PDB file of C-alpha atoms and ligand atoms in Angstrom:
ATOM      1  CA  UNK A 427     -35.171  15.911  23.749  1.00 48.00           C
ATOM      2  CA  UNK A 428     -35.592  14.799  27.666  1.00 52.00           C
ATOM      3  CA  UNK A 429     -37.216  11.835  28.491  1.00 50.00           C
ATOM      4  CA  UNK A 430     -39.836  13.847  29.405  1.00 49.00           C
ATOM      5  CA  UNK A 431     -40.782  14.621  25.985  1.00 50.00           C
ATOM      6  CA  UNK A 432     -39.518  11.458  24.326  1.00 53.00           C
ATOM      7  CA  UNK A 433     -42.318   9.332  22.680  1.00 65.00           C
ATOM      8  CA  UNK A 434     -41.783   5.665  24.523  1.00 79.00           C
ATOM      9  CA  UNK A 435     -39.331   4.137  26.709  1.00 88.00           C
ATOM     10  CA  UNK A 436     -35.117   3.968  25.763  1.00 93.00           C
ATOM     11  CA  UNK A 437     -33.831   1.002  27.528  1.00 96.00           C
ATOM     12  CA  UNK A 438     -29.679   1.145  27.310  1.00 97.00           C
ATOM     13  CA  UNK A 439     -27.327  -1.912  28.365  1.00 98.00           C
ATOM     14  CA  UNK A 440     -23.781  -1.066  29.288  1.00 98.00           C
ATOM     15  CA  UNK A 441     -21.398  -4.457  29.417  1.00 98.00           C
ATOM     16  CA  UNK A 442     -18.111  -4.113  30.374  1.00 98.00           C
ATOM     17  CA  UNK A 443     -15.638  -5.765  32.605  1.00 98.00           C
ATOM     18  CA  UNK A 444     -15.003  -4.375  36.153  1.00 97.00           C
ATOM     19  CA  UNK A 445     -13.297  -0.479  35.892  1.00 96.00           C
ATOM     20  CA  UNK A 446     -14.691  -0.313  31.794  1.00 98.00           C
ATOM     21  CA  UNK A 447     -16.849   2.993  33.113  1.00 97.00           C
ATOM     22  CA  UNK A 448     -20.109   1.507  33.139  1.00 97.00           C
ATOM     23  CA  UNK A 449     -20.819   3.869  35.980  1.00 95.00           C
ATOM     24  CA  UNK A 450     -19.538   7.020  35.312  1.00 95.00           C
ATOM     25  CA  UNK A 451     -20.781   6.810  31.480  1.00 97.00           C
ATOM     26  CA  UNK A 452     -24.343   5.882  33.055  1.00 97.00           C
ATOM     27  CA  UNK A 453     -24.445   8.930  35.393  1.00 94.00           C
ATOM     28  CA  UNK A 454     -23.411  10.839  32.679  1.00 95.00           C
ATOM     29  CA  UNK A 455     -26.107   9.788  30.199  1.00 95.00           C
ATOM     30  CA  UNK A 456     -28.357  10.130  32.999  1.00 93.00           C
ATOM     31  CA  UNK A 457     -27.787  13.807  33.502  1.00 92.00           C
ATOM     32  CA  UNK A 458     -27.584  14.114  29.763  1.00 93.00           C
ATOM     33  CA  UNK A 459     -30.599  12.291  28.204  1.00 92.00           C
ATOM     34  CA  UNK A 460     -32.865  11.610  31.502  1.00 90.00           C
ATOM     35  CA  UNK A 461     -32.873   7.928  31.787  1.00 94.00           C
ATOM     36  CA  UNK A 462     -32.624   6.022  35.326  1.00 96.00           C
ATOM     37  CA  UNK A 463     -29.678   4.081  35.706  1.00 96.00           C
ATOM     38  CA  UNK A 464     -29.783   1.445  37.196  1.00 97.00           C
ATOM     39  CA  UNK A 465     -26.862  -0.587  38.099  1.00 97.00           C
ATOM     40  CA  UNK A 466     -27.447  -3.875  40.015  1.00 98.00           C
ATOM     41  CA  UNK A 467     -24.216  -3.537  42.128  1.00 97.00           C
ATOM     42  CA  UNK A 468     -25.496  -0.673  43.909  1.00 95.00           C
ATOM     43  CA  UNK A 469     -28.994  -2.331  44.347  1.00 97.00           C
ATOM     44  CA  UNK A 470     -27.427  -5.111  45.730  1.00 97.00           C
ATOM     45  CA  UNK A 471     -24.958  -2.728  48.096  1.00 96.00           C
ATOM     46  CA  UNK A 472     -28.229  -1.124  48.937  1.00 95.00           C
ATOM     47  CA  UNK A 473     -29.585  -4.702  49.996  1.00 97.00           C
ATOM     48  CA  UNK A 474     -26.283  -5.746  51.945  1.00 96.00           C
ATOM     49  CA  UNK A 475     -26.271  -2.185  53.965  1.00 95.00           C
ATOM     50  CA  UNK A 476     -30.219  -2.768  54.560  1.00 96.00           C
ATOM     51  CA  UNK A 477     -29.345  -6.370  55.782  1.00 97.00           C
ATOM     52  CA  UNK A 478     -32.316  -7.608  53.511  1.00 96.00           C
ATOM     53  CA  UNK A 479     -32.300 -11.745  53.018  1.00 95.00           C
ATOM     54  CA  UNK A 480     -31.334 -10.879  49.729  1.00 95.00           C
ATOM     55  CA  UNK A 481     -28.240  -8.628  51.328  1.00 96.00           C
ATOM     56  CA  UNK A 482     -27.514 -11.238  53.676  1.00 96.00           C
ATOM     57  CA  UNK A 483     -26.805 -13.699  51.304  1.00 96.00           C
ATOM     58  CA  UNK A 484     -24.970 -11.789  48.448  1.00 97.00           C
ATOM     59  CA  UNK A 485     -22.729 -10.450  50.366  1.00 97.00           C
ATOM     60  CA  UNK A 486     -19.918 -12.567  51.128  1.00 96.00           C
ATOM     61  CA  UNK A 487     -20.111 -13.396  47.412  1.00 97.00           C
ATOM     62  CA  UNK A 488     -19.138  -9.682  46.588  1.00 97.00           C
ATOM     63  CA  UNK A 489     -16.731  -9.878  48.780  1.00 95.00           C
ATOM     64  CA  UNK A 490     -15.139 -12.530  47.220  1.00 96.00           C
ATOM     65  CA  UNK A 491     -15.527 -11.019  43.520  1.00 96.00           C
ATOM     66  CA  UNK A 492     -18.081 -13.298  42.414  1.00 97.00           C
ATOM     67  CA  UNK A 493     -21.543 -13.160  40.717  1.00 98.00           C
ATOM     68  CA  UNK A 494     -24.433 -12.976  43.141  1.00 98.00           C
ATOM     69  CA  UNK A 495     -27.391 -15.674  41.716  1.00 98.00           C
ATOM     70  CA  UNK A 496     -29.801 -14.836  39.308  1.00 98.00           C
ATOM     71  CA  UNK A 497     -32.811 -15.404  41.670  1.00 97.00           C
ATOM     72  CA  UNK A 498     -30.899 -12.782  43.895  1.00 97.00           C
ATOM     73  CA  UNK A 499     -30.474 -10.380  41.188  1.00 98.00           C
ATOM     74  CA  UNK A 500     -33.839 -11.100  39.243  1.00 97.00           C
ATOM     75  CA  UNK A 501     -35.064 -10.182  42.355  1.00 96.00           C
ATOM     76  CA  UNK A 502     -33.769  -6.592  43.080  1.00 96.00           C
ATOM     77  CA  UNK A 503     -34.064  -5.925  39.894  1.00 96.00           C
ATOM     78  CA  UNK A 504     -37.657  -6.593  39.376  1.00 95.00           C
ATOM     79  CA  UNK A 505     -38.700  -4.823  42.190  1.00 94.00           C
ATOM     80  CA  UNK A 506     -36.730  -1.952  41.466  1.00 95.00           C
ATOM     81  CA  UNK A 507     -38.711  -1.444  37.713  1.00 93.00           C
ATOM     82  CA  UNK A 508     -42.067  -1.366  39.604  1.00 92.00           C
ATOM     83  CA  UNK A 509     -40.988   1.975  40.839  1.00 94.00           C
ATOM     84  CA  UNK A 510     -42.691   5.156  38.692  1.00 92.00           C
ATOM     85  CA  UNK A 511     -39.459   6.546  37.547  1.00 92.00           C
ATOM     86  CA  UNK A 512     -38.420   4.360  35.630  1.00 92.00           C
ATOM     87  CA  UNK A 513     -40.978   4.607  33.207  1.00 86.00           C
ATOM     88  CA  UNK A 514     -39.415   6.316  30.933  1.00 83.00           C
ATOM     89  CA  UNK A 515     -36.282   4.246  30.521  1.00 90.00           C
ATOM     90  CA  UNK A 516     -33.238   3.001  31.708  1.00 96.00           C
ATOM     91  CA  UNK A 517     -29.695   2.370  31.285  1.00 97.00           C
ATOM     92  CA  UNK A 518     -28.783  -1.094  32.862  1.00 98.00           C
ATOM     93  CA  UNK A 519     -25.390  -1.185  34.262  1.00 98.00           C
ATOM     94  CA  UNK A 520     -23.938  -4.337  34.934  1.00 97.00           C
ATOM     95  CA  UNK A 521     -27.034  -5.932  34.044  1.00 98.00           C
ATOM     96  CA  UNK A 522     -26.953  -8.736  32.647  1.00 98.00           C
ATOM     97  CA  UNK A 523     -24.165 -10.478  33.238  1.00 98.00           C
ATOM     98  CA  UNK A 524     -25.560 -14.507  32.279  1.00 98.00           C
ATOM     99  CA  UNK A 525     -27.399 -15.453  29.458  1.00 97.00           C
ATOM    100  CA  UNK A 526     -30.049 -16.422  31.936  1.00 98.00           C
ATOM    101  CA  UNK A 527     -30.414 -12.855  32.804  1.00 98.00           C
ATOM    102  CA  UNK A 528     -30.631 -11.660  29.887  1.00 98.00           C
ATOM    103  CA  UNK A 529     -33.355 -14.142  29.207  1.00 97.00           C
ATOM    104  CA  UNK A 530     -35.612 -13.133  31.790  1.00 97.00           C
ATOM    105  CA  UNK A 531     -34.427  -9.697  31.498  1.00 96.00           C
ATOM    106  CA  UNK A 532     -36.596  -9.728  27.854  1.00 95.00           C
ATOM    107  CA  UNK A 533     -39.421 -11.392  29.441  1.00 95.00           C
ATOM    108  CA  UNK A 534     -39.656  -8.024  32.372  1.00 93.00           C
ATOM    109  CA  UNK A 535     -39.320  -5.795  30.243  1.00 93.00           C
ATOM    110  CA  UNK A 536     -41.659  -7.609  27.338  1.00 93.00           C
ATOM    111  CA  UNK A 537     -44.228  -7.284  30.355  1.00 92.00           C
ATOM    112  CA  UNK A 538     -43.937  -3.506  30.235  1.00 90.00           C
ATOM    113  CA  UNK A 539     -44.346  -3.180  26.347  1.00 90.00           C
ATOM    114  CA  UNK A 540     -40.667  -2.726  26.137  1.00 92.00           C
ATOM    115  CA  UNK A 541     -37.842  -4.105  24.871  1.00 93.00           C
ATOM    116  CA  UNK A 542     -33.667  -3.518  24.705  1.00 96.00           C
ATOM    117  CA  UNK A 543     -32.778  -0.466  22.169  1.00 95.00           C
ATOM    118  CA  UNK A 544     -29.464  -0.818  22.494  1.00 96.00           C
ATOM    119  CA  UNK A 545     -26.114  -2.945  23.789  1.00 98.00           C
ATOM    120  CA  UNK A 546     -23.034  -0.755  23.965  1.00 98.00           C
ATOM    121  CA  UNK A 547     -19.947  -2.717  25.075  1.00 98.00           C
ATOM    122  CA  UNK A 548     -17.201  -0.464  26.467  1.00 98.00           C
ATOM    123  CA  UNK A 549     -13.608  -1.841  24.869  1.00 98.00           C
ATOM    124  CA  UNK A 550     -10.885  -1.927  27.382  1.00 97.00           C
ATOM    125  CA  UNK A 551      -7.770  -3.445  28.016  1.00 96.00           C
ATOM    126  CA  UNK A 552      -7.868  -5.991  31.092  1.00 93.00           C
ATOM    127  CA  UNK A 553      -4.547  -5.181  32.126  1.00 91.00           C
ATOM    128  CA  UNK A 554      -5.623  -1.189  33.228  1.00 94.00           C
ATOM    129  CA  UNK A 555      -9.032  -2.070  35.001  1.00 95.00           C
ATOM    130  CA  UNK A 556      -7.021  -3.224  38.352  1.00 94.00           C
ATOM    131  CA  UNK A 557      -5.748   0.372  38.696  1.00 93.00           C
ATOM    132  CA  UNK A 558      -8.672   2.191  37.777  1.00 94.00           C
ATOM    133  CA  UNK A 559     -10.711   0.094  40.471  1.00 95.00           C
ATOM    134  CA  UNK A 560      -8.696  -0.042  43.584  1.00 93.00           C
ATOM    135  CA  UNK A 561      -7.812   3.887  43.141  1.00 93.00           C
ATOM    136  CA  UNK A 562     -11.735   4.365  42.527  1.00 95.00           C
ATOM    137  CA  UNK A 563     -13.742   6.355  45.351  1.00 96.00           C
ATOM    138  CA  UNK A 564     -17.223   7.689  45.532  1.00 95.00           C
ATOM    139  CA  UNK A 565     -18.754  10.306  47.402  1.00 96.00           C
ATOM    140  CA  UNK A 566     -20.832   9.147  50.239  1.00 95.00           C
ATOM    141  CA  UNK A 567     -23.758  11.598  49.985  1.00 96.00           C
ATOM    142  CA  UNK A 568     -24.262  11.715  46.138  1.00 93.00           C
ATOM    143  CA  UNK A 569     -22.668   8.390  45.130  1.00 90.00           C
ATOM    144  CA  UNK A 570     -20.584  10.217  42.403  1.00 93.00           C
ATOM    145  CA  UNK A 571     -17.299   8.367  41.569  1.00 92.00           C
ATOM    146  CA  UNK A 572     -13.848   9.773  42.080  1.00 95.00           C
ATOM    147  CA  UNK A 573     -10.255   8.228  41.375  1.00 95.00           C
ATOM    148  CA  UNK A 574      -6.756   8.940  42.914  1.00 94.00           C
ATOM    149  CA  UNK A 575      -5.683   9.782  39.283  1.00 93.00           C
ATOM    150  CA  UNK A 576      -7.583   9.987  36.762  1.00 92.00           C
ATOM    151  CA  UNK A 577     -10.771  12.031  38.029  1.00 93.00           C
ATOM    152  CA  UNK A 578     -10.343  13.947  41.206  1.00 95.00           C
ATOM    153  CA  UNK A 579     -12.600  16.789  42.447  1.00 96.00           C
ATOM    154  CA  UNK A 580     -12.569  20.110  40.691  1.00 97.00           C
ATOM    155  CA  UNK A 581     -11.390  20.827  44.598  1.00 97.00           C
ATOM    156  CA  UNK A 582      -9.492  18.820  46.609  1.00 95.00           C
ATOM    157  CA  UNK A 583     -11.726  16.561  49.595  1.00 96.00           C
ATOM    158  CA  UNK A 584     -15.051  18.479  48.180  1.00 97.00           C
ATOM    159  CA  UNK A 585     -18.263  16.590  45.645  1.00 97.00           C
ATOM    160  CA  UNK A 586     -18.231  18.472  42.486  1.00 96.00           C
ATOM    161  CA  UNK A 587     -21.797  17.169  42.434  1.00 95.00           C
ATOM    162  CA  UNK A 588     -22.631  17.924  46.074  1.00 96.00           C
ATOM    163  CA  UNK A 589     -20.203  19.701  47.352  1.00 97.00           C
ATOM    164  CA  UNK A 590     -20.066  16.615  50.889  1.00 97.00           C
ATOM    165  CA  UNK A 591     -16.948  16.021  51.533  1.00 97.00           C
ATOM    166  CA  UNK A 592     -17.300  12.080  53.220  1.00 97.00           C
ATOM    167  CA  UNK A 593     -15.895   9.677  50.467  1.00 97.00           C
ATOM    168  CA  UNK A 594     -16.173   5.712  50.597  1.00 96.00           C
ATOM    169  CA  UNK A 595     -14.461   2.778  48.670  1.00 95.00           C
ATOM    170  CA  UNK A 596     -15.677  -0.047  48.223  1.00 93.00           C
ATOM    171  CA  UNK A 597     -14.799  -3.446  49.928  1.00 91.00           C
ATOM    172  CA  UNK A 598     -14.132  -5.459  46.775  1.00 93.00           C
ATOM    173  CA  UNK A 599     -11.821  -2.697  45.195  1.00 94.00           C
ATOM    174  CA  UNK A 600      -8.683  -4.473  46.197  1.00 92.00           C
ATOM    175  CA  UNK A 601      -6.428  -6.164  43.445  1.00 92.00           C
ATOM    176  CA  UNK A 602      -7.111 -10.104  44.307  1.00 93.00           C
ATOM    177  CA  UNK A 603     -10.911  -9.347  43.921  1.00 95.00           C
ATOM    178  CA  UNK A 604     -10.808  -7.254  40.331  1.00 95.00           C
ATOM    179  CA  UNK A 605      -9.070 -10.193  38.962  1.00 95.00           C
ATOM    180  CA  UNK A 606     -11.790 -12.768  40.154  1.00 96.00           C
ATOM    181  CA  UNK A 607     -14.342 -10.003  39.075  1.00 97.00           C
ATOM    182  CA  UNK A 608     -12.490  -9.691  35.205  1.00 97.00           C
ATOM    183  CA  UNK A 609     -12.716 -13.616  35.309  1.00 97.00           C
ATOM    184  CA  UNK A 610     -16.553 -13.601  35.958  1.00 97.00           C
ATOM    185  CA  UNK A 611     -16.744 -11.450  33.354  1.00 98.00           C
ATOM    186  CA  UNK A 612     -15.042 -12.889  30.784  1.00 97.00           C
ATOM    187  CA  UNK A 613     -16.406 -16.714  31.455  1.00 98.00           C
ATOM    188  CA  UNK A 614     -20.005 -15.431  32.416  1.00 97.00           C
ATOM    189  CA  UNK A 615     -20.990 -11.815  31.369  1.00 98.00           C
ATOM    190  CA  UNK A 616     -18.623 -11.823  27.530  1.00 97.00           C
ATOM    191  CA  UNK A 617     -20.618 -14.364  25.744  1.00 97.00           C
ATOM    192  CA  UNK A 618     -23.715 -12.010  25.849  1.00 98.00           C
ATOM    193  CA  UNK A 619     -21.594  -9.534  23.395  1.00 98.00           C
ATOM    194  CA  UNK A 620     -22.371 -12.222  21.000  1.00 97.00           C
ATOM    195  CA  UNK A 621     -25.282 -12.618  22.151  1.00 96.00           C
ATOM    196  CA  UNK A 622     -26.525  -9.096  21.355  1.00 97.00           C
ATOM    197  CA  UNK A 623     -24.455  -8.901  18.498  1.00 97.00           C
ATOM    198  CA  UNK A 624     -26.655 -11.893  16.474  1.00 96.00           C
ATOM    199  CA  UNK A 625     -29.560  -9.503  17.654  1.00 94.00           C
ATOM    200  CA  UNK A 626     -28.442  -6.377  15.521  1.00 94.00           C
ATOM    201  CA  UNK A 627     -28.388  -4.227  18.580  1.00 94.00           C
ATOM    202  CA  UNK A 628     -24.698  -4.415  19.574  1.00 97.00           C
ATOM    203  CA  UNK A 629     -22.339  -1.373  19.226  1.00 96.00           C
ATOM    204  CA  UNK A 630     -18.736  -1.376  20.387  1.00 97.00           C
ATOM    205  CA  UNK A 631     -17.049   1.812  21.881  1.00 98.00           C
ATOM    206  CA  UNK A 632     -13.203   2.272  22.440  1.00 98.00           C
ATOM    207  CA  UNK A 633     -13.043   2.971  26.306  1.00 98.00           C
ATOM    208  CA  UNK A 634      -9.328   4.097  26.933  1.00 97.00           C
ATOM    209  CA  UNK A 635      -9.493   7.454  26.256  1.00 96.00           C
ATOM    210  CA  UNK A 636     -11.051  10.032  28.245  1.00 96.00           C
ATOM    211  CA  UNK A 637     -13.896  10.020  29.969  1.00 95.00           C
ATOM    212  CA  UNK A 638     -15.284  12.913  27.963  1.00 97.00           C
ATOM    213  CA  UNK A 639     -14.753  11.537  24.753  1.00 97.00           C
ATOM    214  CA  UNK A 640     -16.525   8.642  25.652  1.00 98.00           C
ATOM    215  CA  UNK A 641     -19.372  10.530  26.726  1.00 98.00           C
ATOM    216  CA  UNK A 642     -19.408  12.068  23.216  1.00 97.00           C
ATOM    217  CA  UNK A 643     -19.765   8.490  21.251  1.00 97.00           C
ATOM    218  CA  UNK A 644     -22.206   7.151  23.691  1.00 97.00           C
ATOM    219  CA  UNK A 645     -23.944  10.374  23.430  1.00 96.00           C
ATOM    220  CA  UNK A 646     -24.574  10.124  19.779  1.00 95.00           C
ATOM    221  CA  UNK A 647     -25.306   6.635  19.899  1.00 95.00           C
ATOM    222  CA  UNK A 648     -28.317   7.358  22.703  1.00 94.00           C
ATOM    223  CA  UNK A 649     -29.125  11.135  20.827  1.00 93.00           C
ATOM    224  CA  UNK A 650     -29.528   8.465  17.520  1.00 89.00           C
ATOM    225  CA  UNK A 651     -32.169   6.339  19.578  1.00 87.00           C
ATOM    226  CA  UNK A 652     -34.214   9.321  21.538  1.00 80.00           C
ATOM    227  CA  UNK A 653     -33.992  11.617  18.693  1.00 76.00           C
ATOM    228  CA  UNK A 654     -32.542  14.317  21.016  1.00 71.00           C
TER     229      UNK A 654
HETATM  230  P1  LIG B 910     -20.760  -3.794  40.119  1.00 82.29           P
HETATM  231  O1  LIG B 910     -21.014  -2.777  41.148  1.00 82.29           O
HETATM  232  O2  LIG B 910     -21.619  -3.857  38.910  1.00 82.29           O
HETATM  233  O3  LIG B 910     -19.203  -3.718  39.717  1.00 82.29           O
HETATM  234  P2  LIG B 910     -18.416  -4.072  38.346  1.00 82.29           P
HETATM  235  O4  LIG B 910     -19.207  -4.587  37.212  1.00 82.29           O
HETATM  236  O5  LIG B 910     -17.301  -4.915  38.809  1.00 82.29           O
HETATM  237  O6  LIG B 910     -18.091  -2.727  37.777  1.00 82.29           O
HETATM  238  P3  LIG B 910     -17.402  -1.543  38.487  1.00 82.29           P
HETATM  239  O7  LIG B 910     -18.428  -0.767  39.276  1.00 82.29           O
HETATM  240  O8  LIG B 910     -16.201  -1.995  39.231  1.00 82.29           O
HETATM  241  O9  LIG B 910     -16.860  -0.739  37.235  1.00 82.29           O
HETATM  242  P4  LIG B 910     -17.503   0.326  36.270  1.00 82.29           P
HETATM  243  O10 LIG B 910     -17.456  -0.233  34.892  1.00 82.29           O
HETATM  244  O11 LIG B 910     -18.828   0.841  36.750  1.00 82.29           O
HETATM  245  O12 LIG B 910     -16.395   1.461  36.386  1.00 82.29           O
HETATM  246  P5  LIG B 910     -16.479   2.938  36.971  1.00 82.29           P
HETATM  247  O13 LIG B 910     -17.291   3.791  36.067  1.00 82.29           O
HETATM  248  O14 LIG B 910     -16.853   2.958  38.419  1.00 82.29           O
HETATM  249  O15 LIG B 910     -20.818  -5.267  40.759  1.00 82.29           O
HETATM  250  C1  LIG B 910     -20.193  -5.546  42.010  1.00 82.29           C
HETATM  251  C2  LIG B 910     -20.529  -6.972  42.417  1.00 82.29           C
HETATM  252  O16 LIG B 910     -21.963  -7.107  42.599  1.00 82.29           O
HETATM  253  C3  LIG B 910     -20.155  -8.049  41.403  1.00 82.29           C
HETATM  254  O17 LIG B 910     -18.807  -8.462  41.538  1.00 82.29           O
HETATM  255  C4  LIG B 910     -21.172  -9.163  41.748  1.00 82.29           C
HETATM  256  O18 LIG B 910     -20.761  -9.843  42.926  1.00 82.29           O
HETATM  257  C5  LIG B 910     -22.412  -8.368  42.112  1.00 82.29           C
HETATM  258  N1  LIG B 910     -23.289  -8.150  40.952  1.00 82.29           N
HETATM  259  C6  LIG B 910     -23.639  -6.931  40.422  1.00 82.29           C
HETATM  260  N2  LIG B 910     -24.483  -7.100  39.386  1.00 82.29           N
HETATM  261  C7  LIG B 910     -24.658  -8.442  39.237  1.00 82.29           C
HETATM  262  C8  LIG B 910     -25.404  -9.225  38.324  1.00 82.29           C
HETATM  263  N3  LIG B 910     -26.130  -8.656  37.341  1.00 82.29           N
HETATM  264  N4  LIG B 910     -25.337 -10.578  38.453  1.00 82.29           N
HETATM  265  C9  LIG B 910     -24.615 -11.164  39.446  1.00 82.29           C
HETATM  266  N5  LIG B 910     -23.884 -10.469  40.354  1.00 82.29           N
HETATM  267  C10 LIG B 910     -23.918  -9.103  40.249  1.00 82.29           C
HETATM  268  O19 LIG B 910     -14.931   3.356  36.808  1.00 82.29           O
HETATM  269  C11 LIG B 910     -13.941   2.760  37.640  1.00 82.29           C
HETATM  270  C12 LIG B 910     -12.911   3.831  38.037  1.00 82.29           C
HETATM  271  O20 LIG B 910     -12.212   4.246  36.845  1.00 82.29           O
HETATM  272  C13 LIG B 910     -13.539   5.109  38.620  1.00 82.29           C
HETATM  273  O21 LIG B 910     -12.704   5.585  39.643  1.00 82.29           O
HETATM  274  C14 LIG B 910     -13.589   6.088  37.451  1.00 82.29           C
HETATM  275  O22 LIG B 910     -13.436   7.438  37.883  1.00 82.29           O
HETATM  276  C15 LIG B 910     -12.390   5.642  36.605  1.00 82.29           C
HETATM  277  N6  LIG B 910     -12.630   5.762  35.163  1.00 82.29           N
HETATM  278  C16 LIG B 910     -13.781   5.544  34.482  1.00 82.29           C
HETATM  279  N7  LIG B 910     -13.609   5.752  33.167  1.00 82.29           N
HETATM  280  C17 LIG B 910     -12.293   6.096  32.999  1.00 82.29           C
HETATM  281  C18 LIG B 910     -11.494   6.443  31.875  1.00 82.29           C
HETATM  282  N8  LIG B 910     -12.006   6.466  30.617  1.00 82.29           N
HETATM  283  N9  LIG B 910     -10.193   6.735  32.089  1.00 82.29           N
HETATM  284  C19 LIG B 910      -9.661   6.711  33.343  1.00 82.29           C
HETATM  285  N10 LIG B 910     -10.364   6.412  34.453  1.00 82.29           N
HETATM  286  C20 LIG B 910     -11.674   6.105  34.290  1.00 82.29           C
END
């Protein structure tokens, strides 16, 4: 089952600390079961290239490897669900990250007869995320991610996805801002684990391994909830 022939709206949450694979396990759900992703870093990206207010003021805190507002994010993020294709659900990635978000968060999508199927937090070890971010690299047509080591393309300088061959990194990829970025998340964005747990819709995945077996328990746990 696609989410074109699912009966209502999944909505997903990823949570995971900087390099835990929010991203690539959301594109790969996305291809799989048909959702939107939608990751607030790259709507806020989108605002900083744009130069929007909202860019202009978010960006120097990105650079520095903190958390943008909430009125910021609320922001981007609400006007993002008011496009069409969303309709048929979503997988948030990196969103929430407060409990204030996560608030409001129930309240947008309460306003769309929806609500939050499931929390999956992504178990990693702190001490690998610096590598896996500063050797992380996307391509600049498609936006699919690459790393120096552990996922390069099928052929070397070419998008598996796209076959472009312009890559980017990202300006807060460097090893002083992943540590401020693991620190947001474990004083800011953690506590919601709890948070969802108390809710009955927490469900924790080992996130070491490889990123195909990861696929495959995230992919039963989102087969279980669209009946796919
Ligand atoms: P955002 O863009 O959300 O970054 P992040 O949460 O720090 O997460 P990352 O994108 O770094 O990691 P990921 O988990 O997606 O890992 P990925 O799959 O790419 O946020 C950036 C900034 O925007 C924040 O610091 C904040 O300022 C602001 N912001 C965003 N949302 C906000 C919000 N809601 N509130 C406030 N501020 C907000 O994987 C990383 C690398 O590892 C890749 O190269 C990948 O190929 C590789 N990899 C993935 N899985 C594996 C694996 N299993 N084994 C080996 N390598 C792997």
């Amino acid at each position: 089952m696609t989410a074109d022939t699912m009966t209502r709206p999944v909505n997903l949450i990823l949570l995971g600390p900087p390099g835990a694979g929010k991203g690539t396990q959301a594109r790969m759900l996305e291809d799989a079961f048909g959702l939107v992703q939608l990751s607030t870093g790259d709507l806020l990206r989108g605002a900083v290239n744009a130069g929007t207010p909202a860019g202009l003021a978010a960006k120097s805190v990105m650079e520095k490897g903190e958390l943008v507002s909430d009125e910021i994010v609320l922001a981007v993020l609400e006007e993002r669900l008011q496009q069409p294709d969303v309709a048929a659900g979503t997988i948030l990635d990196g969103f929430p990250r407060t409990a204030a978000q996560a608030e409001a968060l129930d309240g947008l999508l309460a306003a769309r007869n929806q609500q939050i199927d499931a929390v999956i937090s992504l178990e990693v070890d702190d001490d690998a995320m610096v590598a896996r971010v500063s050797g992380r690299y996307t391509c600049a047509d498609c936006g699919e991610g690459y790393h120096d080591e552990f996922k390069q393309p099928a052929t070397a300088g070419v998008c598996d996805k796209c076959q472009g061959s312009s890559f980017k990194r990202r300006p807060d990829d460097n090893a002083e801002t992943v540590r401020t970025r693991l620190s947001a998340y474990h004083a800011q964005t953690a506590p919601l684990i709890e948070y969802y747990n108390a809710r009955g819709t927490l469900s924790k995945v080992a996130a070491m391994g490889a990123i195909d077996d990861i696929a495959k328990a995230l992919g039963k746990i989102v087969s279980h909830l669209t009946g796919a």
